[in-house]
XYZ file of C-alpha atoms in Angstrom:
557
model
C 82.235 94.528 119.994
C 79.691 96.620 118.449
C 77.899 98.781 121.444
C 75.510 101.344 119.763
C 73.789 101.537 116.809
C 71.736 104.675 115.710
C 69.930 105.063 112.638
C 68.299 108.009 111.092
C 65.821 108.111 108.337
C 66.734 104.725 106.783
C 63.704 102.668 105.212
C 60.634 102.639 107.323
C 63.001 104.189 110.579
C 62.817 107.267 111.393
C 65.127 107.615 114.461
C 66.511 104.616 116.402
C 68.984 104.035 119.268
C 70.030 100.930 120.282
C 72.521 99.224 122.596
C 74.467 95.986 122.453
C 75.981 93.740 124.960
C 78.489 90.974 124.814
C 77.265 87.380 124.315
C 74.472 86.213 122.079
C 71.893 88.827 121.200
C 68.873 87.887 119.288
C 66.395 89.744 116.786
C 62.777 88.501 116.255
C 59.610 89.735 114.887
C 56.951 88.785 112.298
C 57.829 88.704 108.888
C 58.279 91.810 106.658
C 58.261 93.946 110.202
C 61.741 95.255 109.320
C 64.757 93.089 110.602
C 66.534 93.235 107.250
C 66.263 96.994 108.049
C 69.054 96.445 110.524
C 71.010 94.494 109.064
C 71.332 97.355 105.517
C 71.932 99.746 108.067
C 74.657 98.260 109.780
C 76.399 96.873 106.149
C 75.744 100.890 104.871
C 77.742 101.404 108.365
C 80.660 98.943 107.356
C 80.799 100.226 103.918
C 78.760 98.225 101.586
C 77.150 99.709 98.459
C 74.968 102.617 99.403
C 71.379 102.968 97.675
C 68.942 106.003 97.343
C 66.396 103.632 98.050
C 67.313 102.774 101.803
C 66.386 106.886 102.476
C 63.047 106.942 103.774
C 60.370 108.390 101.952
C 60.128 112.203 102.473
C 63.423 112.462 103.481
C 66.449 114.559 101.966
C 69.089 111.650 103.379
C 69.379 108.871 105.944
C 72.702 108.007 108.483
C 73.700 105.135 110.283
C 75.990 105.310 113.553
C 78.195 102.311 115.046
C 80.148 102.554 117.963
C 82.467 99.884 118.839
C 84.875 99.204 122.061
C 87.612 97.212 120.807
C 90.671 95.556 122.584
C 94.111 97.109 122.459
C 95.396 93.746 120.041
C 92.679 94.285 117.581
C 94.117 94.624 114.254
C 92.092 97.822 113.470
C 94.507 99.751 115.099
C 97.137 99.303 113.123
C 95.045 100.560 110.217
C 94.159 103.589 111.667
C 97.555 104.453 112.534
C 98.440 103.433 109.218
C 95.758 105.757 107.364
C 97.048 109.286 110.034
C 93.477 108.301 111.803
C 92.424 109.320 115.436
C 92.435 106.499 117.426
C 90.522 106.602 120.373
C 92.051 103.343 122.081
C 88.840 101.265 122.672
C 86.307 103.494 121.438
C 85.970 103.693 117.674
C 82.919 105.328 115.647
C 81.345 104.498 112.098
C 79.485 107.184 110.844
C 77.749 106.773 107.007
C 75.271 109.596 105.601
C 73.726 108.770 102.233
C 71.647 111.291 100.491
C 68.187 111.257 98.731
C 70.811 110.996 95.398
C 72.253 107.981 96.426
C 75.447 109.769 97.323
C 77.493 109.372 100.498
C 80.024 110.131 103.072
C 81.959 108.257 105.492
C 83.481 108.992 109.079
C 85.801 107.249 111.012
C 86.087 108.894 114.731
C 84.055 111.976 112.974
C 87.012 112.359 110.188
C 86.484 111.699 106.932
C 87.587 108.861 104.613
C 87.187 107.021 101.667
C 84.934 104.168 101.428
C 87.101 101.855 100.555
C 88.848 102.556 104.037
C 85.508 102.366 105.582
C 84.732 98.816 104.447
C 88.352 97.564 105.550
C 87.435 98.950 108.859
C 84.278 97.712 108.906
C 85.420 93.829 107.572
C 87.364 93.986 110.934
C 84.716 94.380 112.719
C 81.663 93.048 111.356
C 81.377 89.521 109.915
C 77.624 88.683 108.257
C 76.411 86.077 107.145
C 72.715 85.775 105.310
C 70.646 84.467 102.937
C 71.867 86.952 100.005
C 75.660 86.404 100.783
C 78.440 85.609 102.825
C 81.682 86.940 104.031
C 84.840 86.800 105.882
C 85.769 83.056 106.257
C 83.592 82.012 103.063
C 85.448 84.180 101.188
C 88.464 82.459 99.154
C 90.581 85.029 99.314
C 90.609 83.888 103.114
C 90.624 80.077 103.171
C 94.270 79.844 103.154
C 94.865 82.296 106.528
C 92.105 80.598 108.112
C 93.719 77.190 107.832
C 96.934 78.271 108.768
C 95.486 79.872 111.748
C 93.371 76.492 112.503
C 96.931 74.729 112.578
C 99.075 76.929 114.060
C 100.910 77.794 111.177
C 101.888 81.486 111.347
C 105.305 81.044 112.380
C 105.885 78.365 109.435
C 104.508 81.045 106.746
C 106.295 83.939 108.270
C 109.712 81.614 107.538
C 108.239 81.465 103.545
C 107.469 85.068 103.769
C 110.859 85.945 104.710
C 112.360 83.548 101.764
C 109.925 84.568 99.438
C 110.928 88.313 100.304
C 114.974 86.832 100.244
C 114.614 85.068 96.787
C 112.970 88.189 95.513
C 115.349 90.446 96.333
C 118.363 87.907 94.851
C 116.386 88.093 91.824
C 116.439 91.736 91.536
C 119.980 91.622 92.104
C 121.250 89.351 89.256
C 118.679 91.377 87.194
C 120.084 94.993 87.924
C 123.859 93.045 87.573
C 123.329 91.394 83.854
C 121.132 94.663 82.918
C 124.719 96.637 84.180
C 126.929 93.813 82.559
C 125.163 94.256 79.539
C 125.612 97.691 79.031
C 129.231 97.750 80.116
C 129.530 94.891 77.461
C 127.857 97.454 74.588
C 129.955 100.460 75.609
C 133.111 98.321 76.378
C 135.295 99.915 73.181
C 133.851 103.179 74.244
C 134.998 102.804 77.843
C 138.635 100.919 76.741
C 138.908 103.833 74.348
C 138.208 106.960 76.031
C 139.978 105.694 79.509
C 143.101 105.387 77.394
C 142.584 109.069 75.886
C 142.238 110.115 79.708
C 144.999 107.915 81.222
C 147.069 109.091 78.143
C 146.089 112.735 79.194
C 146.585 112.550 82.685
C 144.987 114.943 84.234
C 146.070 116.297 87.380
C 144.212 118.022 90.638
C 144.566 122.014 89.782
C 146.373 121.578 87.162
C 144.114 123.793 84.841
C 144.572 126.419 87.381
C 148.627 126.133 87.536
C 148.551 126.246 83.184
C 146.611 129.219 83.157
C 148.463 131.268 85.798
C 151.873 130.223 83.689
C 150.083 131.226 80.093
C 149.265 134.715 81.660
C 152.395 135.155 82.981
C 154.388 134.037 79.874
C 152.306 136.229 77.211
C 152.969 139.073 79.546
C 156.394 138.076 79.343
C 156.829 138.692 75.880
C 155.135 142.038 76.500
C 157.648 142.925 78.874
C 160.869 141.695 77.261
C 160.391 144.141 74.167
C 160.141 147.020 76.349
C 163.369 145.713 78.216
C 165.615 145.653 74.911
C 164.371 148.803 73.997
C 165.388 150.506 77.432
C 168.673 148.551 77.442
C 168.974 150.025 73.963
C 168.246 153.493 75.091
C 170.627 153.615 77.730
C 173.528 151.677 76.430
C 173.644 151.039 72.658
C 175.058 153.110 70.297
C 174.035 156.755 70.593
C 171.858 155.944 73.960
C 172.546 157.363 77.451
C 175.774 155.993 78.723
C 177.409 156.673 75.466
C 176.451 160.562 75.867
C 177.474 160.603 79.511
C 180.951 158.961 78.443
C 181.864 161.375 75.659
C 180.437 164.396 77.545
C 182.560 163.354 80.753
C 185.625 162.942 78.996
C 185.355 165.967 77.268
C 184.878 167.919 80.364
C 187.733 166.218 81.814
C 190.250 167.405 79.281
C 189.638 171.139 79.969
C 189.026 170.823 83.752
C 192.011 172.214 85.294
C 191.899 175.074 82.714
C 188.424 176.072 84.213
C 190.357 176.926 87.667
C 187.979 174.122 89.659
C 184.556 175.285 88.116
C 183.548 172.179 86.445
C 184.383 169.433 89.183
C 180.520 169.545 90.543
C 179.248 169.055 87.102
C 182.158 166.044 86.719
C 181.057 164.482 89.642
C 176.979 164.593 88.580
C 178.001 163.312 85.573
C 180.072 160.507 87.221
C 177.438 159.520 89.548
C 174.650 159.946 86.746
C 177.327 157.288 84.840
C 177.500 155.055 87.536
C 173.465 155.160 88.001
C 172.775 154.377 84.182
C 175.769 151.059 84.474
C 173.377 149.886 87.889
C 170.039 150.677 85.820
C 171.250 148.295 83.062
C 172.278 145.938 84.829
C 168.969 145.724 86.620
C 167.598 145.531 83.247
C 169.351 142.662 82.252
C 168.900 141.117 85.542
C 165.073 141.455 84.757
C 165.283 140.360 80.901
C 166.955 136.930 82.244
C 164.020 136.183 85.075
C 161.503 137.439 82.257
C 163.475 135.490 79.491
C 160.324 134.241 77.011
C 160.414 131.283 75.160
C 157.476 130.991 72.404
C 157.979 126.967 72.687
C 157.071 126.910 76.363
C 153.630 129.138 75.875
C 152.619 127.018 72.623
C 152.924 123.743 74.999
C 151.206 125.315 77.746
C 148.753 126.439 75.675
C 148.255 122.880 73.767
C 147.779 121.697 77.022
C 145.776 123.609 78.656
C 143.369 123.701 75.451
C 143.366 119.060 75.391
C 142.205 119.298 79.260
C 139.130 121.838 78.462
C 138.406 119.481 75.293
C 138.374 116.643 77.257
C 136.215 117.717 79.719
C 133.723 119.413 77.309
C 133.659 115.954 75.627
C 132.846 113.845 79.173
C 130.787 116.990 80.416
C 132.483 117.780 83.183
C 135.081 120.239 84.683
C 138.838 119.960 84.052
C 138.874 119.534 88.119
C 136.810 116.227 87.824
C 138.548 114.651 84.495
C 140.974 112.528 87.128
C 137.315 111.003 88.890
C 136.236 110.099 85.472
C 139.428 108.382 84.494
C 139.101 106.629 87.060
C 135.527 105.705 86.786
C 136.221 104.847 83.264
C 138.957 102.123 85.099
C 136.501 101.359 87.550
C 133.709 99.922 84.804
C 136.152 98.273 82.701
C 137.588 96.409 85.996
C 133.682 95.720 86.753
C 133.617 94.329 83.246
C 136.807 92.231 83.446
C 135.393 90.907 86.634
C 131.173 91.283 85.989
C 131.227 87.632 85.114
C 132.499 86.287 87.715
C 130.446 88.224 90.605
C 127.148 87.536 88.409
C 127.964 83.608 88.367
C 128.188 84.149 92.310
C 124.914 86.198 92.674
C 123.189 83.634 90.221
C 124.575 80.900 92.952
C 122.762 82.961 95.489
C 120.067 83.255 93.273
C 119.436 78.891 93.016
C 119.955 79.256 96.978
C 117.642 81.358 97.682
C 114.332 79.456 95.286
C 115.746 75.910 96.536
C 114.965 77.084 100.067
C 112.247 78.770 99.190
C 110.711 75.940 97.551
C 111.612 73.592 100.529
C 110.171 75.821 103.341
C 106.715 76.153 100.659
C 106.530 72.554 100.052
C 106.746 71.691 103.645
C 104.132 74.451 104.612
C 102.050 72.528 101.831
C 102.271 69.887 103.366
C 101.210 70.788 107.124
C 98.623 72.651 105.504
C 97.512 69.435 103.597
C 98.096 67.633 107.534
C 96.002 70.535 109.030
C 93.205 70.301 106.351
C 92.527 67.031 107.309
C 91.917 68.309 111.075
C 89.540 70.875 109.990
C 87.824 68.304 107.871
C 87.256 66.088 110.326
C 86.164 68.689 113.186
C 83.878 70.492 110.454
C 82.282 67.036 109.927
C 81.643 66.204 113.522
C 79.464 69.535 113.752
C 77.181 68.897 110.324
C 74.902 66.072 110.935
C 73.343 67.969 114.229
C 72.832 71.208 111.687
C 70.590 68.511 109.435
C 73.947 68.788 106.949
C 74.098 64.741 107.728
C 74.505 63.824 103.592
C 76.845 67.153 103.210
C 80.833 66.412 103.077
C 83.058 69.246 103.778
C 86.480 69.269 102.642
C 89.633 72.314 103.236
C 90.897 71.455 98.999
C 94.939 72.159 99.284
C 96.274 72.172 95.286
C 100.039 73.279 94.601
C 100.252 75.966 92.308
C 102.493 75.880 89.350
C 105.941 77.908 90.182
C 104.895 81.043 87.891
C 102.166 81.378 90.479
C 103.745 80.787 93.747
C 104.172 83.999 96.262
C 104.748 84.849 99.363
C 102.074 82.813 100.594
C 103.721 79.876 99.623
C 102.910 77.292 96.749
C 99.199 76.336 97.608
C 95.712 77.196 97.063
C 93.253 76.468 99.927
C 89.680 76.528 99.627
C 86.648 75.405 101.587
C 84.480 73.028 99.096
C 81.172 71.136 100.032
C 79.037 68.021 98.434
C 76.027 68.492 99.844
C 74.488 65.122 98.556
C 76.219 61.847 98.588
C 78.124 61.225 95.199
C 77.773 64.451 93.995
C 81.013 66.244 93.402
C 82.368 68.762 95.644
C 82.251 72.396 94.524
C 82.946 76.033 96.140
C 80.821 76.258 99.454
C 79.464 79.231 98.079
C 78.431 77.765 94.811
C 77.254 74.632 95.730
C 75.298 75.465 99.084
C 71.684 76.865 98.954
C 70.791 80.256 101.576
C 70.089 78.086 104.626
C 72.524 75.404 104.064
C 75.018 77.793 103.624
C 74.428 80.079 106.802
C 74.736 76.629 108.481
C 77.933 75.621 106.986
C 79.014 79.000 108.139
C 78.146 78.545 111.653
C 79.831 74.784 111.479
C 83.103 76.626 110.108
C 82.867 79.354 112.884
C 82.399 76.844 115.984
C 85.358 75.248 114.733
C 87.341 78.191 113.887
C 86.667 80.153 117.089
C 89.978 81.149 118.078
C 91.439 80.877 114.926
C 88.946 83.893 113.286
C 87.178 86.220 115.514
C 85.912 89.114 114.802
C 84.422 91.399 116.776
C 81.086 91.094 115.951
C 79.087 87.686 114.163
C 76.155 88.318 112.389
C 73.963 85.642 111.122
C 70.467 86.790 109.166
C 68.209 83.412 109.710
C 70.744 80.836 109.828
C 67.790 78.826 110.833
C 65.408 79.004 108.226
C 63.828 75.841 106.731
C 64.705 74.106 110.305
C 63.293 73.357 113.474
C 63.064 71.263 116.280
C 66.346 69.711 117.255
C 68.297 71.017 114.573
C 67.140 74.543 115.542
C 68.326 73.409 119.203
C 71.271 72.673 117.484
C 71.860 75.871 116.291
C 70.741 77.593 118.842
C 73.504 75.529 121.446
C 76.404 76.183 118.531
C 75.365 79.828 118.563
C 75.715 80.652 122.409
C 78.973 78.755 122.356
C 80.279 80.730 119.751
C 79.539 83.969 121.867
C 81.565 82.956 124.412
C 84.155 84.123 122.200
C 82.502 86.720 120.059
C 79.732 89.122 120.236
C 77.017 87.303 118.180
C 73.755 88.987 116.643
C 71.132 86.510 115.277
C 68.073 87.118 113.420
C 65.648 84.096 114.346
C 62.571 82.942 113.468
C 63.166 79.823 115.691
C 62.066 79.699 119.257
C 64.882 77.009 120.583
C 67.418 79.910 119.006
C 65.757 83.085 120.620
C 65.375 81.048 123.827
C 69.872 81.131 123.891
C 69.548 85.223 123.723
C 70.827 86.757 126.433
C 69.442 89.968 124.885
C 66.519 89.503 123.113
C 65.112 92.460 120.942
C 61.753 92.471 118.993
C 61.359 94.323 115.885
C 57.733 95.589 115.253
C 55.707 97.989 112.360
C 53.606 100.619 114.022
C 51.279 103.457 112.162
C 51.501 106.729 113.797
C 49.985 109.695 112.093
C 49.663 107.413 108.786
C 52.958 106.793 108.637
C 54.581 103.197 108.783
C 57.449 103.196 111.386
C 59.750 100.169 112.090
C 60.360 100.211 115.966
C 62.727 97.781 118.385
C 62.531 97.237 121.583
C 64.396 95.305 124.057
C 61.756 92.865 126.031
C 62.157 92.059 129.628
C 61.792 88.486 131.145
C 58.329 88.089 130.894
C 58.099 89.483 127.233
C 60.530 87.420 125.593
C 58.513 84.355 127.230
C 55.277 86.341 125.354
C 57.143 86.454 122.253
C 58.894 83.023 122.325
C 55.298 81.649 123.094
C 53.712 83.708 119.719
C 57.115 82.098 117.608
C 55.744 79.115 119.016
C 51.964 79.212 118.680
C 51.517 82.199 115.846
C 49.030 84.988 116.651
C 47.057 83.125 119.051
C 49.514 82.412 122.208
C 48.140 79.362 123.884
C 49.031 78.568 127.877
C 50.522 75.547 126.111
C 52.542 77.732 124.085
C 54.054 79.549 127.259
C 54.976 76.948 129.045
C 57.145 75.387 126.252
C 58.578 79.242 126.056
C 58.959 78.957 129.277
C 60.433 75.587 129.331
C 62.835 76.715 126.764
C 63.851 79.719 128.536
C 64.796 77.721 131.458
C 66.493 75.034 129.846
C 68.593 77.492 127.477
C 69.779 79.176 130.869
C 70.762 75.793 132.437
């Protein structure tokens, strides 16, 4: 409920602090003294339109102030934990400056935000109704979460919510699967094709890495094999080493018993260095065989190697991942083979999902239709007492054609009057004039009490143009909707400012030539003073107290 309200510089206020209770608060004064001041200050607060013209005169800019203590359930939390917003827990501040410019800034618990934010906030708190315009329930946009509330039938739309949500998401599905079966249909001789090429190819793990390794080693090979032949030469063919050593040995042989023992060491070097050159050779030969180069093998390894870089320059990828794009290439044409047959059963799913949907909308149609007729009749009941006797009320429930059902379900709902007999029913905010409509409003909120409560009702002279025991009317419907709600009224009716259990009067005064609105809450014996004057006009009569007084006392009984 709204608990303080401060206002600074707005209109003909210069500073003003007031405090609010629960219950049924009322606001009277003589015309033009500056009620409607109030109620701008506390829309500018809740984030209506802001206007230079609301700064007072003089002034470089004007603020308004609304503090609120709010129960832990309230909705309004979840927004501010949704927006990164300080919350409090049952304290929650408004703050709205506006400058002499027209320009202006919000606060929510002294931190910034948009005004856009500040109005949500401020429609979850605030509900006001008056002669210029009316929100929250006679809004459309609400009509249909009203009546569902009225019912009791949450849990029902929650179940079309969650098919709505199911049937959406099937749709999406058979969309993203023809949009994939599509394409796989417009690339198929693409994909056929190049998964051939690739199974043809087949690539294997580190295979690039083994084919390079073998090319290096065999064009070394070939490298090393001419050197070999030209050592084997050099030590064994004709004229090379081993010849030498073999005609030098067996030359020294012959004569070596003529040298008397002299040559034997350099026979037996030259036997040893004959024996060394045989091993050396045969080493050599050894090492020609392992190194043995074939030009076929490197021109295959090399073809090879070369198709497996092509290939993967051609699917951009590495030689490493040409074996996960084979079989990717597999894997779509599979999909493909088999697309049609997983679509039909997703389209199945698809028909599943809108038949239930449609069922679980067209049954919350009709106990919407069932709980219309409810509301009807309990909006009726309350009319005639609010001199809306000739006015019919009726909750209109029309199913939508399918390309406009949602989430809500498949209906429209909204509130229509006929205020005169035979006239056709229209839009309650259409057809009703200022008064009638403030009425109609208060009808709609006795019988929606628990089903929409805000924290704080505000109704700007629901009573105008009535009197008597229609404005006794009011005035009863009024204090039994603040059992529920915090309700602000401003009144020009006695029988409603009699219900007040705070009554505050709202006066001009001149002080140093300057027009000031002040408001001021009155005691017992004032608000029988000022009941009597509602009563009587400027001249109170002791007749005109004692009906104040008589209305005071029957109010409180």
């Amino acid at each position: 409920m709204l608990t303080a309200l401060a206002i600074s510089n707005i209109v003909l206020i210069d500073q003003l602090s007031l405090e609010f209770r629960p219950g049924l608060s009322v606001l009277t004064g003589e015309t033009g003294a500056g009620k409607s001041i109030l109620l701008d200050s506390l829309g500018l607060v809740t984030g209506e339109r802001a206007d230079s013209g609301l700064v007072r005169a003089g002034s470089t800019g004007g603020a308004v102030t609304a503090e609120f203590d709010i129960p832990e359930s309230h909705p309004v939390h979840a927004v501010l934990a949704d927006q990164g917003l300080a919350d409090e827990g049952h304290g929650l501040r408004l703050r709205r400056q506006i400058g002499a410019d027209g320009r202006s800034r919000a606060f929510v618990n002294d931190q910034p935000v948009g005004v856009g934010l500040l109005a949500r906030i401020g429609g979850l708190l605030v509900e006001i109704h008056g002669q210029q315009g009316q929100l929250g329930l006679l809004n459309p946009a609400n009509h249909r979460a009203l009546l569902d509330s009225f019912g009791g039938l949450q849990p029902q739309a929650a179940e079309v919510r969650d098919a709505w949500q199911t049937w959406r998401d099937a749709q999406a599905a058979v969309a993203a699967a023809r949009e994939q079966l599509s394409k796989a249909r417009a690339d198929e001789d693409y994909l056929r094709h190049a998964a051939d090429e690739l199974t043809s190819l087949d690539p294997r793990p580190g295979e690039e890495e083994e084919l390079a390794e073998s090319r290096t080693a065999m064009m070394h090979g070939e490298q090393i094999a001419g050197e070999l032949t030209e050592a084997l030469s050099a030590l064994a063919g004709d004229g090379g080493a081993e010849a030498g050593l073999r005609v030098a040995l067996r030359r020294l042989e012959r004569v070596a018993e003529k040298a008397g023992g002299r040559l034997d060491p350099v026979i037996d070097a030259l036997g040893r260095g004959f024996t060394e050159i045989e091993e050396a050779g045969r080493a050599l030969e050894a090492v020609g065989r392992d190194l043995e180069f074939d030009p076929r093998v490197l021109e295959r390894a090399e073809e090879r190697l070369f198709a497996l870089r092509a290939a993967a320059r051609k699917h951009g990828c590495t030689v490493e991942e040409l074996p996960a794009v084979r079989d990717a290439l597999v894997g779509q044409i599979e999909a493909l083979e088999t697309g049609e047959q997983g679509l039909a059963a997703m389209e199945q799913a698809l028909h599943l999902a809108e038949t239930d949907y449609a069922a679980r909308a067209e049954a919350l149609g009709d106990a919407r239709a069932a709980a219309a007729a409810r509301l009807d009749a309990a909006v009726m009941v309350e009319l005639p007492p609010l001199k809306l006797e000739r006015a019919t009320f009726r909750t209109a429930v029309a199913r939508l054609p399918r390309e406009r059902w949602a989430s809500h379900g498949a209906d429209e709902v909204q509130f229509e009057v006929a205020t005169n007999p035979g006239s056709a029913a229209g839009p309650l905010s259409k057809i009703a004039s200022g008064g009638e409509l403030s009425r109609f409003a208060l009808a709609l909120k006795v019988v929606l009490a628990e089903a929409d409560s805000p924290t704080t009702l505000i109704f700007d002279e629901i009573d105008q143009g009535v009197g008597g025991a229609v404005a006794a009317a009011v005035g009863e419907r009024l204090a039994r909707l603040s059992d529920g709600a915090q309700v602000l009224v401003v009144t020009h009716s006695p029988q409603v400012a009699a219900r007040g259990g705070v009554h505050l009067r709202v006066g001009k005064t001149v002080e140093g030539g300057v027009t000031l609105t002040r408001v001021e809450a009155l005691a017992s014996d004032e608000r029988r003073e000022e009941i009597a004057r509602m009563l009587s006009g400027a001249s109170i009569t002791d007749e005109a107290r004692a009906a104040a007084t008589r209305l005071l006392e029957g109010a409180e009984g």
